[in-house]
Tab-separated table of N, CA and C and ligand atoms in Angstrom:
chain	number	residue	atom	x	y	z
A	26	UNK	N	-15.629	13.863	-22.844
A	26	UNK	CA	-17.060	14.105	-23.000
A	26	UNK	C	-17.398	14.257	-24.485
A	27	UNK	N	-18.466	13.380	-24.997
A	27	UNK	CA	-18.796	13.795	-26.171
A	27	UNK	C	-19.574	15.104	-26.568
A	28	UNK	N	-19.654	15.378	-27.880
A	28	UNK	CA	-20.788	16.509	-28.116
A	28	UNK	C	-22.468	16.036	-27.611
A	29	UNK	N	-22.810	15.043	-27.360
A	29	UNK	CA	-24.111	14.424	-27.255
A	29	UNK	C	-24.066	14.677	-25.917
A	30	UNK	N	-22.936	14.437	-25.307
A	30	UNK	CA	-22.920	14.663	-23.859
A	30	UNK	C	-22.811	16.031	-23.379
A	31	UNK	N	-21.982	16.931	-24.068
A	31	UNK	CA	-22.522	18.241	-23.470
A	31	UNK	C	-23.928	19.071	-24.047
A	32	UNK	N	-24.258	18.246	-25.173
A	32	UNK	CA	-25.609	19.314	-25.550
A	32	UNK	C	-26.350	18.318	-24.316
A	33	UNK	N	-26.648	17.255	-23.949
A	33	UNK	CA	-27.433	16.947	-22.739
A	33	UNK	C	-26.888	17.716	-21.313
A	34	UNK	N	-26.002	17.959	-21.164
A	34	UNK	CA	-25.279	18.219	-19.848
A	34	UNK	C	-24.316	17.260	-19.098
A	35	UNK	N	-24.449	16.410	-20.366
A	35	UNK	CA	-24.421	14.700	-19.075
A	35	UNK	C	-22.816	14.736	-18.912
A	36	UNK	N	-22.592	14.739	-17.432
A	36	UNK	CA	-20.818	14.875	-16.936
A	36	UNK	C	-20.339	13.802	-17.716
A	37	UNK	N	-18.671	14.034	-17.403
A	37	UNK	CA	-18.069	12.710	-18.102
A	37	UNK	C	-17.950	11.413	-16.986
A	38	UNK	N	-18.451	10.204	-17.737
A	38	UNK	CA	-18.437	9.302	-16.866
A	38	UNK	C	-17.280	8.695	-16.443
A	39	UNK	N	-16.037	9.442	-16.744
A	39	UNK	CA	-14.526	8.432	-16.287
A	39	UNK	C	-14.333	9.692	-15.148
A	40	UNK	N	-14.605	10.992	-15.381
A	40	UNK	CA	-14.504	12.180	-14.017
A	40	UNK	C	-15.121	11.888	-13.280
A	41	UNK	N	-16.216	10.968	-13.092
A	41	UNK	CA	-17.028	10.886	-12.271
A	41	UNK	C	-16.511	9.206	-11.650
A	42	UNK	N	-16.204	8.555	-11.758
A	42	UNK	CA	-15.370	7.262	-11.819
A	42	UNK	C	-14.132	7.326	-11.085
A	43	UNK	N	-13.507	8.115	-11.485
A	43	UNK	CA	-12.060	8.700	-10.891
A	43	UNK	C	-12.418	9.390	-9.299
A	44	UNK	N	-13.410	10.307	-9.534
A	44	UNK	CA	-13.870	10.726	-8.407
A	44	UNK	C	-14.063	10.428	-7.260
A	45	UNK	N	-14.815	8.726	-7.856
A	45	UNK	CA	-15.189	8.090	-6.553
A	45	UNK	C	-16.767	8.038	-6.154
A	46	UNK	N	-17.554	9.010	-7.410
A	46	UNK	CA	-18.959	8.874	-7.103
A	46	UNK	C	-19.615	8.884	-8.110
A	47	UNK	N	-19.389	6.685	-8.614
A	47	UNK	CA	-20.099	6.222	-8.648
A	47	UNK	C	-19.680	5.055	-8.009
A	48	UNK	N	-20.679	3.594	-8.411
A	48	UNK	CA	-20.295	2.359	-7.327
A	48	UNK	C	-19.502	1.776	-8.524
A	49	UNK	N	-18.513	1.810	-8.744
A	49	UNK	CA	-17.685	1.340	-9.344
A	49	UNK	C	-16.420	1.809	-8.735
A	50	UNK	N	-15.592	0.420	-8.699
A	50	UNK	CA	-14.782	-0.273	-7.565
A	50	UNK	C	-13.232	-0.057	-8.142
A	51	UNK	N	-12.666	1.134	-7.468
A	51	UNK	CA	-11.105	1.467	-8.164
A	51	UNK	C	-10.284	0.566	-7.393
A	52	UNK	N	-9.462	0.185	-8.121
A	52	UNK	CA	-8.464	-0.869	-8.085
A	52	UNK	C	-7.143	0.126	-7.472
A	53	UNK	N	-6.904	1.505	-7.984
A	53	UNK	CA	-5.630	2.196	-7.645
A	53	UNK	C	-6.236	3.245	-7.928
A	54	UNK	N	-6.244	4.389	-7.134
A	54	UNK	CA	-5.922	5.545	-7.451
A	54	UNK	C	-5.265	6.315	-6.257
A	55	UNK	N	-4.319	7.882	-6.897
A	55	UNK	CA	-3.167	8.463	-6.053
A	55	UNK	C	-4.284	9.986	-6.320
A	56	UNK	N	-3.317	10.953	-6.311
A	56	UNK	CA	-4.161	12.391	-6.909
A	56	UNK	C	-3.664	12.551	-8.606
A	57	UNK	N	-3.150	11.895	-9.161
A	57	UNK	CA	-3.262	12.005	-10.588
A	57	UNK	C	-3.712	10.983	-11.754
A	58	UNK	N	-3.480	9.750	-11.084
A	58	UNK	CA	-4.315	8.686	-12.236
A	58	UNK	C	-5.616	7.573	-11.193
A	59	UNK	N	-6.043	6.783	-11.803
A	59	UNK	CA	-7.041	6.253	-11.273
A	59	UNK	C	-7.112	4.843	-12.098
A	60	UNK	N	-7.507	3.925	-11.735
A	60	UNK	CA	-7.400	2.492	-12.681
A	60	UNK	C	-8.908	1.758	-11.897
A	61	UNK	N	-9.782	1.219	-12.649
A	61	UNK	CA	-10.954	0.066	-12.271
A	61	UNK	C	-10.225	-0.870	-13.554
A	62	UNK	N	-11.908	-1.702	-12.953
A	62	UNK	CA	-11.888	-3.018	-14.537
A	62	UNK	C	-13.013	-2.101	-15.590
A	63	UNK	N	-12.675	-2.376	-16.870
A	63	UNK	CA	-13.668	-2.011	-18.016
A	63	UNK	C	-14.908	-3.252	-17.882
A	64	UNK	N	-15.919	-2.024	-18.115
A	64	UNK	CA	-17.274	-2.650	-17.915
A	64	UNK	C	-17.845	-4.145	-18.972
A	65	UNK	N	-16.807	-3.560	-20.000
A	65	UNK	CA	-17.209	-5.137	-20.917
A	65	UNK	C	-15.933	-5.609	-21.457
A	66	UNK	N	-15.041	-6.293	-20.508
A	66	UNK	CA	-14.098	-6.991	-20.620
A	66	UNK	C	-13.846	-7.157	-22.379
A	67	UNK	N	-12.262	-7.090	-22.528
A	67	UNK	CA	-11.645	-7.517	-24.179
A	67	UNK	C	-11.241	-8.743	-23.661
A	68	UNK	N	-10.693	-9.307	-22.211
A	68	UNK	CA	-9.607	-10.196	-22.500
A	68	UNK	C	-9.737	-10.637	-20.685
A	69	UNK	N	-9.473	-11.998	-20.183
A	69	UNK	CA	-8.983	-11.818	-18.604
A	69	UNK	C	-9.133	-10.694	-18.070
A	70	UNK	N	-8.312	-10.105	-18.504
A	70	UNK	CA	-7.947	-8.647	-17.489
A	70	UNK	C	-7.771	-7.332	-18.387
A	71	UNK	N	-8.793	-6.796	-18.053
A	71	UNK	CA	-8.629	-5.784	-18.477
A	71	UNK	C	-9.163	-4.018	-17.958
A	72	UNK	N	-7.833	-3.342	-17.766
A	72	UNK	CA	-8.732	-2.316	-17.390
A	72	UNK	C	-8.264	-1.182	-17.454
A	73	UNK	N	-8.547	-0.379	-17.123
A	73	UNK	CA	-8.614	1.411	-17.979
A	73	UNK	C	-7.557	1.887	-16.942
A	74	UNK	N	-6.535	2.769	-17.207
A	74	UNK	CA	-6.312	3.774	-16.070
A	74	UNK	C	-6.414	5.349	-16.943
A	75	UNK	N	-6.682	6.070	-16.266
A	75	UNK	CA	-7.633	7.426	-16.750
A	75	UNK	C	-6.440	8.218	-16.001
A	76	UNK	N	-6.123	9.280	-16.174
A	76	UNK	CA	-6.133	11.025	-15.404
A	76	UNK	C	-7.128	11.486	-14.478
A	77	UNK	N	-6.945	11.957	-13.406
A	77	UNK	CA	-7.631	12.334	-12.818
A	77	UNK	C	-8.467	13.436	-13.458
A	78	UNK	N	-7.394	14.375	-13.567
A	78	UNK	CA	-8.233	15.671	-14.410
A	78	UNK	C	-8.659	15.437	-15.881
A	79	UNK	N	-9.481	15.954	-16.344
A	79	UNK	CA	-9.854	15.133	-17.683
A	79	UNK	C	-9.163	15.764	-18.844
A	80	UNK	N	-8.719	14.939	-19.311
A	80	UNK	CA	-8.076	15.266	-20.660
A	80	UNK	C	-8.751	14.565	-21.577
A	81	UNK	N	-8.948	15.152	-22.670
A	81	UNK	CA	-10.113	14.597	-23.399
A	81	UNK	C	-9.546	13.146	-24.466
A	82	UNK	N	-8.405	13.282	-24.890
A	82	UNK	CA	-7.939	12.234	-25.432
A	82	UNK	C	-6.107	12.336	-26.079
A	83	UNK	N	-5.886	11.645	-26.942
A	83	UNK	CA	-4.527	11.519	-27.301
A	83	UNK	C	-3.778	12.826	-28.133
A	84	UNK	N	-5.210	13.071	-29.321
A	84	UNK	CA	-5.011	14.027	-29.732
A	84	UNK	C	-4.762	15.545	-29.213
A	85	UNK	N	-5.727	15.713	-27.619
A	85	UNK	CA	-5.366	17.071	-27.225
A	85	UNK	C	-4.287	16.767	-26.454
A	86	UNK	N	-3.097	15.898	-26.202
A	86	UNK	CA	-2.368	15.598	-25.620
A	86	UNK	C	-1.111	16.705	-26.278
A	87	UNK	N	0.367	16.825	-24.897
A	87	UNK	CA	1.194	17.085	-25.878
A	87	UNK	C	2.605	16.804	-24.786
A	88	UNK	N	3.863	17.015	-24.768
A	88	UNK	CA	5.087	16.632	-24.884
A	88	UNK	C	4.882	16.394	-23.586
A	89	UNK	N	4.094	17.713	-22.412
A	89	UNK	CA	3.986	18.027	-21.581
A	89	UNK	C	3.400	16.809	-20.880
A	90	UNK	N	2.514	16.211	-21.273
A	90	UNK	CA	1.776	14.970	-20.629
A	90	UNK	C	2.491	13.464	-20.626
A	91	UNK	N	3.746	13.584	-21.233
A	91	UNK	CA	4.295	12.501	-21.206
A	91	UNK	C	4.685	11.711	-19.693
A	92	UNK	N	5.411	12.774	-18.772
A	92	UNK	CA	5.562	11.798	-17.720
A	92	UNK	C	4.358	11.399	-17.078
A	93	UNK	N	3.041	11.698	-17.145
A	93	UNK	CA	1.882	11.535	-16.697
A	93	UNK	C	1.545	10.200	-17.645
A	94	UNK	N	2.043	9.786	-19.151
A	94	UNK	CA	1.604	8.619	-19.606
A	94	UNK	C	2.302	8.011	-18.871
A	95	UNK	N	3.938	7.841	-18.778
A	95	UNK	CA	4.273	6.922	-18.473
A	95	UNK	C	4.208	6.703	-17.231
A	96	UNK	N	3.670	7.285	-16.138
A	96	UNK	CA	2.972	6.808	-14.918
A	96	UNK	C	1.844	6.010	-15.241
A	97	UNK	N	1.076	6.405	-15.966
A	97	UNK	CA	-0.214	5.062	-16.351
A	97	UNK	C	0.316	4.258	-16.851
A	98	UNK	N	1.080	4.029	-17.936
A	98	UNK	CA	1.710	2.885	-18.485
A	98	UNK	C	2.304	1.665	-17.020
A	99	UNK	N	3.428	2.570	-16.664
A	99	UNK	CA	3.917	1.437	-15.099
A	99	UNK	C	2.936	1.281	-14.203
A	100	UNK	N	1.773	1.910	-14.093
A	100	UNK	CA	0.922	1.229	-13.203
A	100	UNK	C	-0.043	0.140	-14.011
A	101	UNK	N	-0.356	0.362	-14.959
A	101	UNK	CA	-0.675	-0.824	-16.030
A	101	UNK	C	0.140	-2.018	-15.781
A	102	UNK	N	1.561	-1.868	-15.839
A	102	UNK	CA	2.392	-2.993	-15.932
A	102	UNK	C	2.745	-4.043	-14.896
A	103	UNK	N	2.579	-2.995	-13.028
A	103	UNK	CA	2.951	-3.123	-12.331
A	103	UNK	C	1.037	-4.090	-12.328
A	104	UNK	N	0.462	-3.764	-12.052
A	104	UNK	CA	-1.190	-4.321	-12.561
A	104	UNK	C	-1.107	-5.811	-12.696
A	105	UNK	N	-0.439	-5.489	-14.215
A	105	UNK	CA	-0.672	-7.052	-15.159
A	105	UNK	C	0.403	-7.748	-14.320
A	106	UNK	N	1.415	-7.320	-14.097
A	106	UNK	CA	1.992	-8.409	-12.755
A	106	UNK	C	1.597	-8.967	-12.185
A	107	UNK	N	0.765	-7.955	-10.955
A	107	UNK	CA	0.348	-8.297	-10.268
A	107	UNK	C	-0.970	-9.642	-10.074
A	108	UNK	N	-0.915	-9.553	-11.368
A	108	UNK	CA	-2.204	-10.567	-11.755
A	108	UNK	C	-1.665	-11.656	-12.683
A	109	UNK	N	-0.426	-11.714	-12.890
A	109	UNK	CA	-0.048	-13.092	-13.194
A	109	UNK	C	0.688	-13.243	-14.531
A	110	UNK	N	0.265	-11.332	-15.545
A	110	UNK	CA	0.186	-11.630	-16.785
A	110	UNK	C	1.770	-11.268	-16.983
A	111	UNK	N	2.430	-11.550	-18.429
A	111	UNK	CA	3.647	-11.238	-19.049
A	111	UNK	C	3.299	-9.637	-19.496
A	112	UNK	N	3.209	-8.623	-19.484
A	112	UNK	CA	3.321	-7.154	-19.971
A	112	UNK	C	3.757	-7.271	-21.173
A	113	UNK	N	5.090	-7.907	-21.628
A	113	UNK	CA	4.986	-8.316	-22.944
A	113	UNK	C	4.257	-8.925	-23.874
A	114	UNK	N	3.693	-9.923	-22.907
A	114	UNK	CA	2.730	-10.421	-24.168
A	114	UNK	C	0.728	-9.544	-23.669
A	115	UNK	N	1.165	-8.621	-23.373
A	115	UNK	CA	-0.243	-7.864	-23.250
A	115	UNK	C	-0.034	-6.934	-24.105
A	116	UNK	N	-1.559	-6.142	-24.059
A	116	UNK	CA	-1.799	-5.128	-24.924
A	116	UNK	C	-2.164	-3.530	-24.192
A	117	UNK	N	-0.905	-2.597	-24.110
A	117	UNK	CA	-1.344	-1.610	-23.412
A	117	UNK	C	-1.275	-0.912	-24.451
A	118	UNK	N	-2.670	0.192	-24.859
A	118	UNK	CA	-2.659	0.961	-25.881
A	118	UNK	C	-4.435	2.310	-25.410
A	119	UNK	N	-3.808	2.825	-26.520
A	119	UNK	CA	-5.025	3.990	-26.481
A	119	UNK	C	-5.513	3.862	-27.951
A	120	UNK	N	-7.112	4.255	-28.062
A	120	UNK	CA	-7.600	3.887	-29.160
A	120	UNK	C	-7.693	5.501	-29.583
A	121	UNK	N	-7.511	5.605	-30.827
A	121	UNK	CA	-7.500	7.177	-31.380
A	121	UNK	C	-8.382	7.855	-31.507
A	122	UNK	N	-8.871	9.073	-31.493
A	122	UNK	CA	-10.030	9.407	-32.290
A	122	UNK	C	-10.063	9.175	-33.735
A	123	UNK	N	-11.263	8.845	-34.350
A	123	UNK	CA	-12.612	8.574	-34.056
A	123	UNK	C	-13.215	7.155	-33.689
A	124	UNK	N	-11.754	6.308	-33.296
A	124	UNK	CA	-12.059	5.173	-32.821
A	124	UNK	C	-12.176	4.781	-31.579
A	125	UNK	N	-12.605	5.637	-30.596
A	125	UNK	CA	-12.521	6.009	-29.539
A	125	UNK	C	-14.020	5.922	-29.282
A	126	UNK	N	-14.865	5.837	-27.757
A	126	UNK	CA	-16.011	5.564	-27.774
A	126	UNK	C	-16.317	6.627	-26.297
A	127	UNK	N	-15.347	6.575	-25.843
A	127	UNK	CA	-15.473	7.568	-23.749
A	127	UNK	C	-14.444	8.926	-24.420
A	128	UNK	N	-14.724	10.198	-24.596
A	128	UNK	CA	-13.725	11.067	-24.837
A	128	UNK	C	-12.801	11.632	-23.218
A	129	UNK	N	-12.443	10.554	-22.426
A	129	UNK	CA	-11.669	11.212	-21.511
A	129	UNK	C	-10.377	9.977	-21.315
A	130	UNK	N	-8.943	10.558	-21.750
A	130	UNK	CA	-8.247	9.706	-22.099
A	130	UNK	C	-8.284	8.358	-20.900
A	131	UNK	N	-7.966	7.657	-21.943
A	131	UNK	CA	-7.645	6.280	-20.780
A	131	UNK	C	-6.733	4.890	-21.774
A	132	UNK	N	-5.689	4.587	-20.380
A	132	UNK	CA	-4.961	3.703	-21.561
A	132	UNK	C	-5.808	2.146	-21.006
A	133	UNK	N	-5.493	1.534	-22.274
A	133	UNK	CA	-6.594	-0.051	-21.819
A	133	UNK	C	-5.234	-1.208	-21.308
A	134	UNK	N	-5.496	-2.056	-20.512
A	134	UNK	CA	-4.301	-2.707	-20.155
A	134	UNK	C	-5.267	-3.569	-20.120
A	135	UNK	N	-4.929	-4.683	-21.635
A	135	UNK	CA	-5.395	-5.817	-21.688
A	135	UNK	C	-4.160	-6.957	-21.325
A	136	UNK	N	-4.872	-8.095	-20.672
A	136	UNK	CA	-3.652	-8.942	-20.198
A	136	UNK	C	-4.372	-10.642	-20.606
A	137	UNK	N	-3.780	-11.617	-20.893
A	137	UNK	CA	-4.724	-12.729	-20.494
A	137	UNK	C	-5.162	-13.760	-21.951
A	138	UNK	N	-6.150	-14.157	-21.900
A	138	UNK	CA	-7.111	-14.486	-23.510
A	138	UNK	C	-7.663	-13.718	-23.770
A	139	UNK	N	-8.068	-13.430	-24.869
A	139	UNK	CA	-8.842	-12.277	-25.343
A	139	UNK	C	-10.123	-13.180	-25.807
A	140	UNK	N	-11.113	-12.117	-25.802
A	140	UNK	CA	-12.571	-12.965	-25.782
A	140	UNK	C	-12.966	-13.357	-27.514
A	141	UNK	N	-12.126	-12.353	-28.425
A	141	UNK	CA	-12.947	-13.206	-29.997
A	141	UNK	C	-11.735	-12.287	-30.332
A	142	UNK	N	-11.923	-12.562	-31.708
A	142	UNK	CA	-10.901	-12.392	-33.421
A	142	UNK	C	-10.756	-10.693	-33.432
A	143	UNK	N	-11.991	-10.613	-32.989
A	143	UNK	CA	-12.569	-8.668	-33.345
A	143	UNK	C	-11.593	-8.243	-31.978
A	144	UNK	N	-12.074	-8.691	-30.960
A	144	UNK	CA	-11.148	-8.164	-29.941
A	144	UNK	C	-9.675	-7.957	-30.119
A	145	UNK	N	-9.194	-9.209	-30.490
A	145	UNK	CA	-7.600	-9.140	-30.736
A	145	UNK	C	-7.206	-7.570	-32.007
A	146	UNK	N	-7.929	-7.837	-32.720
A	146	UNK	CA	-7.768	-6.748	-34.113
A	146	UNK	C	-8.257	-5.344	-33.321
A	147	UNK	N	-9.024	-5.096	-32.292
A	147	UNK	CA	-9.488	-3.673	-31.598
A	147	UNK	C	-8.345	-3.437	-30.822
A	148	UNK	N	-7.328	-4.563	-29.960
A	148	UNK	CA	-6.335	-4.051	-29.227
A	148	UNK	C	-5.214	-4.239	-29.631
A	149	UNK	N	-5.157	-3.873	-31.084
A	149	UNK	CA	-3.504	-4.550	-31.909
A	149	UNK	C	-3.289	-3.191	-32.200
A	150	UNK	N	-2.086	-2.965	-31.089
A	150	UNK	CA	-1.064	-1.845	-31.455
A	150	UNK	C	-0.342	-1.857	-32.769
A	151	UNK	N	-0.250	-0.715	-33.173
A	151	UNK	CA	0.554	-0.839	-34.499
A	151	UNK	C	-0.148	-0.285	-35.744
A	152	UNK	N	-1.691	-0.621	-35.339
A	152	UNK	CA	-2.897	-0.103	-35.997
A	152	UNK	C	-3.081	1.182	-35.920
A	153	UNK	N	-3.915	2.279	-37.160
A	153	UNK	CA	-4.100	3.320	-37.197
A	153	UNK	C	-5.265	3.452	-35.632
A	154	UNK	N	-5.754	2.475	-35.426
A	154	UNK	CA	-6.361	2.965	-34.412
A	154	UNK	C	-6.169	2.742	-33.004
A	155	UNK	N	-5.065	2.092	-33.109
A	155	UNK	CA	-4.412	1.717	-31.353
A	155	UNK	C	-2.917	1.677	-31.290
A	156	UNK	N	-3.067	3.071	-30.513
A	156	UNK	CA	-1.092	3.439	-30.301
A	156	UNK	C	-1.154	3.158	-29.016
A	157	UNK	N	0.499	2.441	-28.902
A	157	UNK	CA	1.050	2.110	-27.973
A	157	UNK	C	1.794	3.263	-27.059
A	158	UNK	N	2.583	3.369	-25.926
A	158	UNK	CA	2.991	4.385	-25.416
A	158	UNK	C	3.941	5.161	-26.383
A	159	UNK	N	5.002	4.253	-27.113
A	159	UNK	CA	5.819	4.399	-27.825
A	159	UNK	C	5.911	5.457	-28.780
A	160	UNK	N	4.226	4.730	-29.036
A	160	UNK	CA	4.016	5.522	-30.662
A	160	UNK	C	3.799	6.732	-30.080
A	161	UNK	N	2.545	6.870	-29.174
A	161	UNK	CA	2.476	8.217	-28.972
A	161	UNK	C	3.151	9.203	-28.289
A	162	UNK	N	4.165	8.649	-28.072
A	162	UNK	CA	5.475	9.943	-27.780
A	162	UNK	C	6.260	10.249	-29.116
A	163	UNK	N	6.200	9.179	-29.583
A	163	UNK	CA	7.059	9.515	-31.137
A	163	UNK	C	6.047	10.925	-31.944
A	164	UNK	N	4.875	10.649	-31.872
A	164	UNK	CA	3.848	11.196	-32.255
A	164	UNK	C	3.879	12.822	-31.484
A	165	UNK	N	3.558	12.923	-30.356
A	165	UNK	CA	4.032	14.312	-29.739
A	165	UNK	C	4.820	14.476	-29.931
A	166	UNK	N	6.134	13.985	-30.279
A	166	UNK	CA	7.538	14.451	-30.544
A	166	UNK	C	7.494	15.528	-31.740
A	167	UNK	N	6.535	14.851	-32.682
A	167	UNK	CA	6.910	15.082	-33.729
A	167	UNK	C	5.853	16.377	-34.349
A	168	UNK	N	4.801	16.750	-33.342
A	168	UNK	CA	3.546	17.055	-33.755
A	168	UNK	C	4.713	18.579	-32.535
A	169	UNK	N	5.610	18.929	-31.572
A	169	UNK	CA	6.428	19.737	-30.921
A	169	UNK	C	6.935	20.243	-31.788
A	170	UNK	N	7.781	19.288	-32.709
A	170	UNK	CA	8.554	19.837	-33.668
A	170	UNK	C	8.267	20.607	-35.061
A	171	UNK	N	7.160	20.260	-35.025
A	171	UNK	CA	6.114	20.799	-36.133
A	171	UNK	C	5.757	22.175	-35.471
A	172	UNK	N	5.147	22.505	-34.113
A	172	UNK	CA	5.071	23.626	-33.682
A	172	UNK	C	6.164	24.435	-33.685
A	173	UNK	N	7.536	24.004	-33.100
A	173	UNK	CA	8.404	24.804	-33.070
A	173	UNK	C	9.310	25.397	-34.244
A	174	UNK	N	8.831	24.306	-35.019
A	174	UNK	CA	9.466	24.646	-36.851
A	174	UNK	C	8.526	26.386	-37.277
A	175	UNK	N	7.125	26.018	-37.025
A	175	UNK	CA	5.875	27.067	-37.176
A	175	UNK	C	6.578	28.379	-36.638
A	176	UNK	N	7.031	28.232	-35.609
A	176	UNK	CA	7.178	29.674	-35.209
A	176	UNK	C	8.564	30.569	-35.502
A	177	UNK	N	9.365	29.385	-35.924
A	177	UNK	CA	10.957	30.189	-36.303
A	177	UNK	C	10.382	31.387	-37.693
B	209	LIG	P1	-12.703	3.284	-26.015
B	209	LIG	O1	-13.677	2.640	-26.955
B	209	LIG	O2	-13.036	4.761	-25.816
B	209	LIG	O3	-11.285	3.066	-26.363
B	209	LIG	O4	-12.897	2.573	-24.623
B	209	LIG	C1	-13.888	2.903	-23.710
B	209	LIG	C2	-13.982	1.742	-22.763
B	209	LIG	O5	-14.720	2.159	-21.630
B	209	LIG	C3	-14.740	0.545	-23.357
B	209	LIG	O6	-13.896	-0.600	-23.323
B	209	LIG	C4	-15.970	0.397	-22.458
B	209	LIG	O7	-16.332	-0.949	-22.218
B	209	LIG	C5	-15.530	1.115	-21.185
B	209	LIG	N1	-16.619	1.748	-20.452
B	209	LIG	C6	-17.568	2.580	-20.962
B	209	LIG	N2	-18.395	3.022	-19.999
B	209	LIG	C7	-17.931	2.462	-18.833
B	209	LIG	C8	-18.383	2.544	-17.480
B	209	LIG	O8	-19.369	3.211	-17.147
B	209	LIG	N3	-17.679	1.845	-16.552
B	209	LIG	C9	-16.578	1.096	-16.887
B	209	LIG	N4	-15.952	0.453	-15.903
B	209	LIG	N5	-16.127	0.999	-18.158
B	209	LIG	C10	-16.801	1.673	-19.123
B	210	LIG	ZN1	-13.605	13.301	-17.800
């Protein structure tokens, strides 16, 4: 949820998505993640899987949420299979804050052609603004170890 969104009141629209109430059409969900298509396509295929409960993004993330990524990640993968694509040659990533636009995490599982130049450069892992699963465990790893250094 953004700040614009709680000085209005306005819920978060991926809690409300996940939920099930709105008309938007989930592809998978269990009681902890949830997956549709993104409303303005990057590529063929592309689409969000979220947390059920809202976590606001990568940054409030921590060591603890890892097996919960990599459940979105394999259902991403198991996804782009299912639809024809190579997982290798797709783009599963999270965009960082402040490059981020929905504050309730969600990883993007682009698969396919991508629609323009800008698109490819918005879902290129590797970038300060789009980490891959990889990165962001390396990243909590390291942001743990920083806490636990703090307290000796
Ligand atoms: P971000 O920019 O935060 O990484 O990605 C947010 C994504 O959510 C965007 O790709 C945007 O198109 C998608 N999106 C935003 N609002 C909605 C919505 O109401 N429904 C769906 N299906 N996707 C949305
Ligand atoms: Zn939410």
């Amino acid at each position: 949820m953004t700040i614009i969104d709680r000085i209005l009141c306005r819920p978060c629209i991926f809690c409300a998505i996940a939920d099930g109430s709105t008309p938007t059409t989930l592809i998978y969900k269990d009681d902890e993640i949830a997956a549709f298509n993104d409303i303005n396509p990057a590529a063929e295929t592309h689409i969000l899987i979220v947390p059920i409960d809202h976590v606001k993004s990568v940054k409030t993330m921590t060591t603890d949420h890892i097996p919960l990524l990599e459940k979105m990640h394999q259902k991403g993968i198991d996804l782009l299979k299912e639809r024809g694509h190579d997982p290798e040659q797709s783009r599963l990533g999270f965009h960082v804050p402040p490059f981020n636009t929905v504050d309730h995490l969600h990883l993007h599982v682009v698969g396919g052609v991508m629609k323009s130049n800008f698109r490819k450069l918005k879902y290129e892992t590797g970038r300060m603004w789009y980490m891959d699963l990889t990165q962001l465990q390396t990243t909590l790893d390291k942001k743990r170890r920083l806490q636990e250094g703090a307290r000796l």
